[in-house]
Amino acid sequence: MPEFFDVGDVGFGEDGDLSYRVYEPDRLVLGKRMEDQLRIAVCYWHSFNWPGSDVFGMGTFDRPWLEPTATDPMAAARQKMDAAFEFFSKLGVPFFCFHDVDIAPAGATFSDSARNLDDMVTYAEKKMAETGKRVLWGTANLFSHPRYAAGAATNPDPDVFAYAAAQVKHALEATHRLGGANYVLWGGREGYETLLNTDLRREAQQLARFLHLVAEHKHKIGFEGTLLIEPKPAEPTKHQYDYDCQSVHGFLERFDLVDEYRVNIEANHATLAGHSFHHEVAYSVSNGIFGSIDANRGDYQNGWDTDQFPNSVDELCLVLYEILRGGGFTTGGFNFDTKLRRQSLDRNDLFHGHVGGIDTLARALLVAAELVERETIAVPLNRRYAGWENGVGAGILSGAETLDSLEARVMAGEIDPRPVSGRQELLENRVNRVIWSSR
Ligand code: XUL
Ligand code: CO
């Protein structure tokens, strides 16, 4: 079989650009192998389907597996899959993620498309058996085709809902066949462009019904992976319903779906929502809905989804800290939902982006483990809230206190709070010292 990448396997601890400096799959971090703590995945779409085009220009990348030489779309899909698995293997990470349309070409009818997907799943099974690579998650693309322009589940036309349901059923079953650890729903077109043509009440009901149908089918087929919703506030749609983790959580609670779904948090979606990535992860860990991560970063000077490779240990160590604080990943992991810059046209730039991003995550994991072990954050935080453990704090939480009883205590002068310092600068210094000293 011809090779698509003229480099060997990425090394470990060696000189040269294509060697990990920090990532060591077998190194134990808080009692678990680094590979099992991070559970890294490569995404199929940006890495293998995207030719480097943007809204102003055509593809720039050197991607021989995308060249329109093959007249048979299935042969082209197999060639692309060969390139993808060669990359996964040389990079040395355990997982990949895919949309149905990433791995299989659309046919003339739905049943043709479904057959193409089934055939490509069979091909993927073979490649996975050969290489030991696994599926972190699968998903259905419910946003590219014109039929989904006004949404999939939230479309005003129930026939579009039905079509989307058929597509998700098939993609969920494909993910199940491949032993996927999760299944993702990202609602890129579930939202609105203008309220002049949008019935918000109906669309929420439709989305909830859709999510119930997916959860029912998951149980029916015995898929044991986690269902994940990926929040994003906007882009491509002006306003998306799954705005951020807190909105998704509220929606799940409101429609009795909270036991069935968790969140797949993307770094750049968090920042587009006006939050930090740290905030989104901390919110979901604290509220029991944390699932998985789409690793990337935005650009502080613009307001769209640039999907750049992560490169800040300072930011990521706090994210990793929250994940470790919550007990680490169960079925989730770090999927690199990342794009090269359009000028990074060399095929091997795919390696440079991933190697740097993975080393950054690995370094952030080591820092986070130290933050856990030294209780750098936990001890002052627990001390700050210690008043709630007993006395009047515990009485308020247990319901023993009322407005009458609290007023009586304050009136009697028994309660007279004195402000205390939040000590933000001190805490920032302590975290930085761990970052600088961690090995
Ligand atoms: C879009 C995005 C998607 C989802 C999967 O911003 O992140 O690639 O991750 O549909
Ligand atoms: Co994503």
Short mmCIF file of C-alpha atoms and ligand atoms in Angstrom, two decimals:
data_model
loop_
_atom_site.label_atom_id
_atom_site.label_comp_id
_atom_site.label_asym_id
_atom_site.label_seq_id
_atom_site.Cartn_x
_atom_site.Cartn_y
_atom_site.Cartn_z
CA MET A 1 0.00 0.00 0.00
CA PRO A 2 1.48 3.44 -0.92
CA GLU A 3 2.36 5.68 2.00
CA PHE A 4 0.93 9.19 2.12
CA PHE A 5 3.29 10.62 4.72
CA ASP A 6 7.04 10.50 4.11
CA VAL A 7 7.91 10.41 7.80
CA GLY A 8 8.23 7.55 10.25
CA ASP A 9 6.49 7.12 13.58
CA VAL A 10 6.60 10.15 15.86
CA GLY A 11 9.33 9.49 18.43
CA PHE A 12 9.43 9.98 22.16
CA GLY A 13 12.01 12.15 23.92
CA GLU A 14 14.22 12.41 20.86
CA ASP A 15 15.68 15.49 19.17
CA GLY A 16 13.93 16.87 16.11
CA ASP A 17 10.53 18.36 15.47
CA LEU A 18 8.62 15.11 15.08
CA SER A 19 9.18 13.73 18.54
CA TYR A 20 7.12 14.15 21.69
CA ARG A 21 8.99 15.91 24.46
CA VAL A 22 6.39 15.49 27.21
CA TYR A 23 3.79 12.96 26.03
CA GLU A 24 4.73 9.51 27.32
CA PRO A 25 1.78 7.10 26.97
CA ASP A 26 3.00 4.77 29.74
CA ARG A 27 4.01 7.39 32.30
CA LEU A 28 1.82 7.12 35.37
CA VAL A 29 -0.02 10.29 36.35
CA LEU A 30 -2.15 10.01 39.50
CA GLY A 31 -2.07 6.24 39.14
CA LYS A 32 -3.20 6.10 35.51
CA ARG A 33 -1.24 5.88 32.26
CA MET A 34 -0.94 9.25 30.55
CA GLU A 35 -2.57 7.78 27.43
CA ASP A 36 -5.57 6.71 29.54
CA GLN A 37 -5.78 10.07 31.31
CA LEU A 38 -5.79 12.05 28.05
CA ARG A 39 -7.56 9.61 25.67
CA ILE A 40 -6.48 11.58 22.59
CA ALA A 41 -8.36 11.42 19.32
CA VAL A 42 -7.71 12.82 15.84
CA CYS A 43 -10.71 14.27 14.01
CA TYR A 44 -11.37 13.04 10.52
CA TRP A 45 -13.06 16.15 9.13
CA HIS A 46 -10.49 18.94 9.50
CA SER A 47 -7.51 16.64 9.05
CA PHE A 48 -8.57 14.51 6.09
CA ASN A 49 -11.59 16.11 4.38
CA TRP A 50 -10.75 19.76 4.41
CA PRO A 51 -8.54 20.99 1.55
CA GLY A 52 -7.64 24.33 3.20
CA SER A 53 -10.43 26.35 1.58
CA ASP A 54 -12.06 29.31 3.31
CA VAL A 55 -15.01 31.56 2.43
CA PHE A 56 -12.71 33.68 0.26
CA GLY A 57 -10.62 31.05 -1.43
CA MET A 58 -10.07 27.53 -2.63
CA GLY A 59 -8.09 24.71 -1.05
CA THR A 60 -4.37 25.25 -0.55
CA PHE A 61 -3.32 21.95 1.04
CA ASP A 62 -1.30 19.15 -0.41
CA ARG A 63 -3.83 16.32 0.06
CA PRO A 64 -3.30 13.63 -2.57
CA TRP A 65 -6.03 11.45 -1.05
CA LEU A 66 -8.56 14.17 -1.95
CA GLU A 67 -7.48 14.54 -5.57
CA PRO A 68 -10.36 13.96 -7.94
CA THR A 69 -8.45 11.30 -9.89
CA ALA A 70 -10.52 8.44 -8.57
CA THR A 71 -13.81 8.30 -10.48
CA ASP A 72 -15.24 5.81 -7.99
CA PRO A 73 -16.29 7.73 -4.85
CA MET A 74 -16.01 4.58 -2.72
CA ALA A 75 -12.44 3.97 -3.93
CA ALA A 76 -11.68 7.60 -3.05
CA ALA A 77 -13.20 7.11 0.44
CA ARG A 78 -11.05 4.02 1.00
CA GLN A 79 -7.95 5.91 -0.12
CA LYS A 80 -8.76 8.71 2.32
CA MET A 81 -9.24 6.15 5.08
CA ASP A 82 -5.86 4.59 4.28
CA ALA A 83 -4.26 8.02 4.67
CA ALA A 84 -6.14 8.65 7.91
CA PHE A 85 -5.11 5.36 9.52
CA GLU A 86 -1.52 5.81 8.41
CA PHE A 87 -1.60 9.17 10.19
CA PHE A 88 -3.28 7.82 13.36
CA SER A 89 -0.68 5.07 13.57
CA LYS A 90 2.36 7.26 12.97
CA LEU A 91 1.09 9.82 15.46
CA GLY A 92 0.64 7.07 18.05
CA VAL A 93 -2.67 8.14 19.63
CA PRO A 94 -5.46 5.69 20.50
CA PHE A 95 -8.65 7.24 19.07
CA PHE A 96 -10.31 9.02 16.14
CA CYS A 97 -13.70 10.75 15.66
CA PHE A 98 -15.83 11.01 12.52
CA HIS A 99 -19.05 12.29 10.95
CA ASP A 100 -20.96 9.87 8.70
CA VAL A 101 -20.19 12.03 5.64
CA ASP A 102 -16.47 12.21 6.48
CA ILE A 103 -15.95 8.52 5.89
CA ALA A 104 -18.60 7.66 3.29
CA PRO A 105 -19.73 9.51 0.15
CA ALA A 106 -23.36 10.52 -0.24
CA GLY A 107 -25.33 8.39 -2.70
CA ALA A 108 -28.19 9.39 -5.00
CA THR A 109 -30.77 8.31 -2.39
CA PHE A 110 -30.78 7.87 1.38
CA SER A 111 -30.55 4.12 1.00
CA ASP A 112 -27.48 4.49 -1.27
CA SER A 113 -25.83 6.75 1.32
CA ALA A 114 -26.69 4.27 4.08
CA ARG A 115 -25.15 1.42 2.09
CA ASN A 116 -22.00 3.46 1.44
CA LEU A 117 -21.71 4.13 5.16
CA ASP A 118 -22.19 0.45 6.02
CA ASP A 119 -19.50 -0.53 3.51
CA MET A 120 -17.06 2.06 4.87
CA VAL A 121 -17.75 0.90 8.41
CA THR A 122 -16.76 -2.59 7.30
CA TYR A 123 -13.56 -1.14 5.84
CA ALA A 124 -12.92 0.83 9.05
CA GLU A 125 -13.40 -2.34 11.13
CA LYS A 126 -10.61 -3.93 9.15
CA LYS A 127 -8.29 -0.91 9.54
CA MET A 128 -9.06 -0.71 13.27
CA ALA A 129 -8.27 -4.40 13.75
CA GLU A 130 -4.95 -3.92 11.89
CA THR A 131 -3.87 -0.82 13.83
CA GLY A 132 -5.59 -1.12 17.23
CA LYS A 133 -7.14 2.35 16.80
CA ARG A 134 -10.53 2.97 18.42
CA VAL A 135 -13.48 5.36 17.97
CA LEU A 136 -13.85 8.05 20.63
CA TRP A 137 -17.09 9.20 19.03
CA GLY A 138 -19.12 9.23 15.87
CA THR A 139 -21.72 11.75 14.76
CA ALA A 140 -24.02 12.66 11.86
CA ASN A 141 -23.52 15.76 9.79
CA LEU A 142 -26.90 17.53 10.06
CA PHE A 143 -25.68 20.92 8.92
CA SER A 144 -23.97 20.85 5.48
CA HIS A 145 -26.72 19.69 3.12
CA PRO A 146 -29.22 22.37 1.95
CA ARG A 147 -32.11 20.34 3.41
CA TYR A 148 -30.82 21.32 6.87
CA ALA A 149 -30.51 25.06 6.17
CA ALA A 150 -33.42 25.80 8.56
CA GLY A 151 -32.31 23.19 11.09
CA ALA A 152 -32.60 19.42 11.44
CA ALA A 153 -34.67 18.58 14.56
CA THR A 154 -35.81 22.21 14.80
CA ASN A 155 -36.81 22.53 11.14
CA PRO A 156 -40.30 23.93 10.48
CA ASP A 157 -40.82 20.94 8.13
CA PRO A 158 -41.42 17.61 9.94
CA ASP A 159 -40.09 15.73 6.89
CA VAL A 160 -36.66 17.23 7.57
CA PHE A 161 -36.94 16.05 11.19
CA ALA A 162 -37.72 12.57 9.88
CA TYR A 163 -34.78 12.61 7.47
CA ALA A 164 -32.43 13.73 10.25
CA ALA A 165 -33.81 11.01 12.51
CA ALA A 166 -33.05 8.40 9.85
CA GLN A 167 -29.54 9.76 9.41
CA VAL A 168 -28.80 9.80 13.16
CA LYS A 169 -30.18 6.28 13.57
CA HIS A 170 -27.75 5.10 10.93
CA ALA A 171 -24.76 7.06 12.27
CA LEU A 172 -25.47 5.88 15.83
CA GLU A 173 -25.60 2.28 14.62
CA ALA A 174 -22.35 2.79 12.68
CA THR A 175 -20.72 4.16 15.84
CA HIS A 176 -22.06 1.19 17.81
CA ARG A 177 -20.69 -1.28 15.26
CA LEU A 178 -17.27 0.36 15.58
CA GLY A 179 -17.36 0.14 19.39
CA GLY A 180 -17.47 3.94 19.79
CA ALA A 181 -17.11 5.23 23.34
CA ASN A 182 -19.55 8.13 22.76
CA TYR A 183 -21.97 9.58 20.23
CA VAL A 184 -22.06 13.37 19.68
CA LEU A 185 -24.85 15.73 18.63
CA TRP A 186 -23.70 19.19 17.61
CA GLY A 187 -26.63 21.43 16.63
CA GLY A 188 -24.93 23.77 14.21
CA ARG A 189 -28.23 24.66 12.47
CA GLU A 190 -30.48 24.18 15.51
CA GLY A 191 -31.23 27.82 16.20
CA TYR A 192 -32.43 30.79 14.21
CA GLU A 193 -31.40 33.57 11.86
CA THR A 194 -34.45 35.77 12.52
CA LEU A 195 -37.29 35.59 15.02
CA LEU A 196 -39.63 36.84 12.27
CA ASN A 197 -39.88 33.29 10.94
CA THR A 198 -39.13 31.27 14.08
CA ASP A 199 -41.44 29.72 16.67
CA LEU A 200 -39.18 29.29 19.71
CA ARG A 201 -41.68 27.24 21.70
CA ARG A 202 -42.21 24.68 18.95
CA GLU A 203 -38.53 24.38 18.12
CA ALA A 204 -37.63 23.60 21.74
CA GLN A 205 -40.31 20.88 21.84
CA GLN A 206 -39.03 19.40 18.59
CA LEU A 207 -35.42 19.33 19.78
CA ALA A 208 -36.43 17.64 23.03
CA ARG A 209 -38.45 15.02 21.15
CA PHE A 210 -35.50 14.34 18.87
CA LEU A 211 -33.13 13.88 21.82
CA HIS A 212 -35.59 11.49 23.49
CA LEU A 213 -35.83 9.43 20.29
CA VAL A 214 -32.03 9.18 20.07
CA ALA A 215 -31.76 8.09 23.73
CA GLU A 216 -34.53 5.50 23.25
CA HIS A 217 -32.76 4.08 20.21
CA LYS A 218 -29.44 3.97 22.04
CA HIS A 219 -31.02 1.70 24.65
CA LYS A 220 -32.87 -0.33 22.06
CA ILE A 221 -29.67 -1.27 20.21
CA GLY A 222 -27.63 -1.70 23.41
CA PHE A 223 -25.14 1.08 22.72
CA GLU A 224 -23.31 1.62 25.99
CA GLY A 225 -21.40 4.75 25.02
CA THR A 226 -22.35 8.20 26.28
CA LEU A 227 -24.60 10.57 24.34
CA LEU A 228 -22.99 14.01 24.20
CA ILE A 229 -24.32 17.43 23.21
CA GLU A 230 -21.71 19.89 21.97
CA PRO A 231 -22.60 23.47 22.93
CA LYS A 232 -21.79 26.42 20.67
CA PRO A 233 -23.42 29.87 20.79
CA ALA A 234 -23.37 30.74 17.08
CA GLU A 235 -21.74 29.98 13.71
CA PRO A 236 -23.02 28.89 11.31
CA THR A 237 -26.41 29.89 12.75
CA LYS A 238 -26.78 33.38 14.21
CA HIS A 239 -28.19 32.09 17.47
CA GLN A 240 -27.83 28.43 18.46
CA TYR A 241 -30.02 26.83 21.14
CA ASP A 242 -27.19 24.77 22.68
CA TYR A 243 -25.51 28.07 23.56
CA ASP A 244 -23.20 26.93 26.35
CA CYS A 245 -23.00 24.26 29.05
CA GLN A 246 -25.38 26.03 31.39
CA SER A 247 -28.07 26.49 28.72
CA VAL A 248 -27.74 22.86 27.64
CA HIS A 249 -27.98 21.76 31.27
CA GLY A 250 -31.14 23.81 31.78
CA PHE A 251 -32.67 22.35 28.61
CA LEU A 252 -31.84 18.79 29.67
CA GLU A 253 -33.38 19.36 33.11
CA ARG A 254 -36.47 20.97 31.63
CA PHE A 255 -37.17 18.09 29.26
CA ASP A 256 -36.21 15.22 31.58
CA LEU A 257 -33.12 14.34 29.54
CA VAL A 258 -30.41 15.00 32.11
CA ASP A 259 -29.79 11.32 32.84
CA GLU A 260 -29.25 10.57 29.15
CA TYR A 261 -26.87 13.29 27.95
CA ARG A 262 -23.60 14.91 28.91
CA VAL A 263 -21.62 17.66 27.21
CA ASN A 264 -18.76 17.65 24.73
CA ILE A 265 -17.03 20.96 25.46
CA GLU A 266 -15.03 22.65 22.73
CA ALA A 267 -12.46 25.25 23.83
CA ASN A 268 -13.17 27.70 21.03
CA HIS A 269 -16.95 27.36 21.48
CA ALA A 270 -16.52 28.33 25.14
CA THR A 271 -14.68 31.51 24.24
CA LEU A 272 -17.22 32.37 21.51
CA ALA A 273 -19.92 32.14 24.22
CA GLY A 274 -18.05 34.75 26.24
CA HIS A 275 -16.72 32.21 28.75
CA SER A 276 -13.30 30.79 29.39
CA PHE A 277 -12.71 27.13 28.50
CA HIS A 278 -11.95 26.71 32.21
CA HIS A 279 -15.42 28.03 33.10
CA GLU A 280 -17.25 25.60 30.81
CA VAL A 281 -15.37 22.58 32.13
CA ALA A 282 -15.69 23.68 35.75
CA TYR A 283 -19.45 24.26 35.29
CA SER A 284 -20.06 20.84 33.80
CA VAL A 285 -17.86 18.95 36.28
CA SER A 286 -19.53 20.77 39.18
CA ASN A 287 -22.99 19.93 37.88
CA GLY A 288 -22.46 16.32 36.84
CA ILE A 289 -22.76 16.75 33.07
CA PHE A 290 -19.10 16.63 32.02
CA GLY A 291 -18.44 14.21 29.16
CA SER A 292 -15.68 14.93 26.70
CA ILE A 293 -13.54 17.68 25.13
CA ASP A 294 -12.94 19.07 21.66
CA ALA A 295 -9.43 20.45 22.04
CA ASN A 296 -8.50 23.60 20.15
CA ARG A 297 -8.21 27.32 20.78
CA GLY A 298 -9.56 30.56 19.36
CA ASP A 299 -7.79 33.76 18.48
CA TYR A 300 -8.14 36.61 20.94
CA GLN A 301 -8.28 39.17 18.12
CA ASN A 302 -11.28 37.86 16.25
CA GLY A 303 -14.73 36.52 16.87
CA TRP A 304 -15.04 33.30 14.90
CA ASP A 305 -14.17 29.67 15.33
CA THR A 306 -10.52 29.45 14.28
CA ASP A 307 -10.05 25.93 15.72
CA GLN A 308 -6.30 26.39 16.23
CA PHE A 309 -4.16 23.77 17.88
CA PRO A 310 -3.90 24.23 21.66
CA ASN A 311 -0.61 25.77 22.81
CA SER A 312 -1.12 27.28 26.25
CA VAL A 313 -0.17 25.21 29.29
CA ASP A 314 -1.21 28.15 31.48
CA GLU A 315 -4.83 27.87 30.27
CA LEU A 316 -5.03 24.12 29.87
CA CYS A 317 -3.60 23.16 33.25
CA LEU A 318 -6.68 24.65 34.92
CA VAL A 319 -8.96 22.74 32.56
CA LEU A 320 -7.09 19.52 33.29
CA TYR A 321 -7.27 20.32 36.98
CA GLU A 322 -11.08 20.45 36.80
CA ILE A 323 -11.20 17.17 34.88
CA LEU A 324 -8.95 15.44 37.44
CA ARG A 325 -10.93 16.99 40.29
CA GLY A 326 -14.03 15.37 38.80
CA GLY A 327 -12.32 11.96 38.72
CA GLY A 328 -10.95 12.12 35.15
CA PHE A 329 -12.55 10.96 31.91
CA THR A 330 -14.90 8.01 31.89
CA THR A 331 -15.91 7.51 28.24
CA GLY A 332 -14.68 10.94 27.07
CA GLY A 333 -11.29 12.15 25.90
CA PHE A 334 -9.49 14.95 24.08
CA ASN A 335 -10.56 15.05 20.45
CA PHE A 336 -8.41 17.37 18.35
CA ASP A 337 -11.16 19.35 16.58
CA THR A 338 -8.35 21.45 15.15
CA LYS A 339 -7.51 23.07 11.84
CA LEU A 340 -4.17 23.99 10.40
CA ARG A 341 -3.80 27.56 9.17
CA ARG A 342 -4.55 27.87 5.45
CA GLN A 343 -0.88 28.62 4.72
CA SER A 344 0.25 25.41 6.40
CA LEU A 345 0.04 23.55 3.14
CA ASP A 346 2.57 20.84 3.69
CA ARG A 347 1.06 17.41 4.43
CA ASN A 348 3.42 16.98 7.38
CA ASP A 349 2.12 20.16 9.03
CA LEU A 350 -0.67 17.87 10.26
CA PHE A 351 1.96 16.14 12.38
CA HIS A 352 3.44 19.38 13.71
CA GLY A 353 0.03 20.67 14.79
CA HIS A 354 -0.88 17.47 16.62
CA VAL A 355 2.53 16.82 18.17
CA GLY A 356 2.65 20.33 19.67
CA GLY A 357 -0.95 20.18 20.85
CA ILE A 358 -0.51 16.76 22.44
CA ASP A 359 2.70 17.80 24.22
CA THR A 360 0.91 20.91 25.50
CA LEU A 361 -1.90 18.74 26.89
CA ALA A 362 0.61 16.35 28.43
CA ARG A 363 2.48 19.17 30.16
CA ALA A 364 -0.83 20.66 31.35
CA LEU A 365 -1.80 17.24 32.75
CA LEU A 366 1.44 17.04 34.76
CA VAL A 367 0.86 20.53 36.17
CA ALA A 368 -2.76 19.67 36.99
CA ALA A 369 -1.72 16.49 38.79
CA GLU A 370 0.61 18.56 40.97
CA LEU A 371 -2.16 21.04 41.68
CA VAL A 372 -4.25 18.08 42.85
CA GLU A 373 -1.47 16.45 44.88
CA ARG A 374 -0.33 19.65 46.58
CA GLU A 375 -3.95 20.80 47.11
CA THR A 376 -2.85 24.21 45.85
CA ILE A 377 -6.41 25.18 44.96
CA ALA A 378 -8.45 22.79 47.11
CA VAL A 379 -7.17 23.80 50.54
CA PRO A 380 -7.78 27.56 50.31
CA LEU A 381 -11.08 26.92 48.51
CA ASN A 382 -12.37 24.59 51.21
CA ARG A 383 -11.22 27.00 53.88
CA ARG A 384 -13.12 29.81 52.15
CA TYR A 385 -16.42 27.90 52.38
CA ALA A 386 -15.76 26.25 55.75
CA GLY A 387 -18.55 28.26 57.38
CA TRP A 388 -21.13 26.17 55.52
CA GLU A 389 -20.01 22.95 57.17
CA ASN A 390 -21.57 23.66 60.57
CA GLY A 391 -23.26 26.35 62.63
CA VAL A 392 -25.53 28.78 60.87
CA GLY A 393 -24.26 27.75 57.39
CA ALA A 394 -25.28 24.13 57.87
CA GLY A 395 -28.58 25.28 59.40
CA ILE A 396 -29.40 27.40 56.33
CA LEU A 397 -28.70 24.52 53.95
CA SER A 398 -30.63 21.95 55.97
CA GLY A 399 -33.70 24.18 56.18
CA ALA A 400 -33.41 24.62 59.95
CA GLU A 401 -33.13 28.39 59.57
CA THR A 402 -35.88 30.72 58.32
CA LEU A 403 -35.94 34.41 57.48
CA ASP A 404 -37.37 34.94 61.00
CA SER A 405 -34.60 33.01 62.74
CA LEU A 406 -31.86 34.61 60.67
CA GLU A 407 -33.24 38.10 61.33
CA ALA A 408 -33.36 37.35 65.04
CA ARG A 409 -29.68 36.29 65.07
CA VAL A 410 -28.59 39.36 63.10
CA MET A 411 -30.77 41.65 65.24
CA ALA A 412 -29.25 40.24 68.42
CA GLY A 413 -25.76 41.04 67.10
CA GLU A 414 -24.87 37.32 67.07
CA ILE A 415 -24.11 37.63 63.34
CA ASP A 416 -22.04 40.54 62.04
CA PRO A 417 -19.94 39.47 59.03
CA ARG A 418 -16.53 40.98 58.29
CA PRO A 419 -15.31 40.95 54.65
CA VAL A 420 -12.27 38.76 53.99
CA SER A 421 -9.79 38.88 51.12
CA GLY A 422 -10.43 36.72 48.05
CA ARG A 423 -6.64 36.60 47.62
CA GLN A 424 -6.77 36.21 43.83
CA GLU A 425 -3.20 37.43 43.25
CA LEU A 426 -1.82 35.13 45.90
CA LEU A 427 -3.66 32.16 44.36
CA GLU A 428 -2.47 33.08 40.85
CA ASN A 429 1.10 33.18 42.13
CA ARG A 430 0.75 29.75 43.73
CA VAL A 431 -0.59 28.23 40.51
CA ASN A 432 2.19 29.87 38.48
CA ARG A 433 4.84 28.47 40.81
CA VAL A 434 3.49 24.98 40.20
CA ILE A 435 3.50 25.63 36.43
CA TRP A 436 7.11 26.82 36.53
CA SER A 437 8.41 24.02 38.72
CA SER A 438 6.47 21.03 37.35
CA ARG A 439 8.49 18.29 35.65
C1 XUL B 1 -18.20 22.74 14.74
C2 XUL B 1 -17.76 21.54 15.49
C3 XUL B 1 -18.12 20.23 14.92
C4 XUL B 1 -18.53 19.20 15.92
C5 XUL B 1 -19.01 17.91 15.35
O1 XUL B 1 -17.82 23.94 15.29
O2 XUL B 1 -17.09 21.67 16.50
O3 XUL B 1 -17.02 19.80 14.19
O4 XUL B 1 -17.46 18.91 16.77
O5 XUL B 1 -20.06 18.06 14.48
CO CO B 2 -16.29 20.29 17.82
#
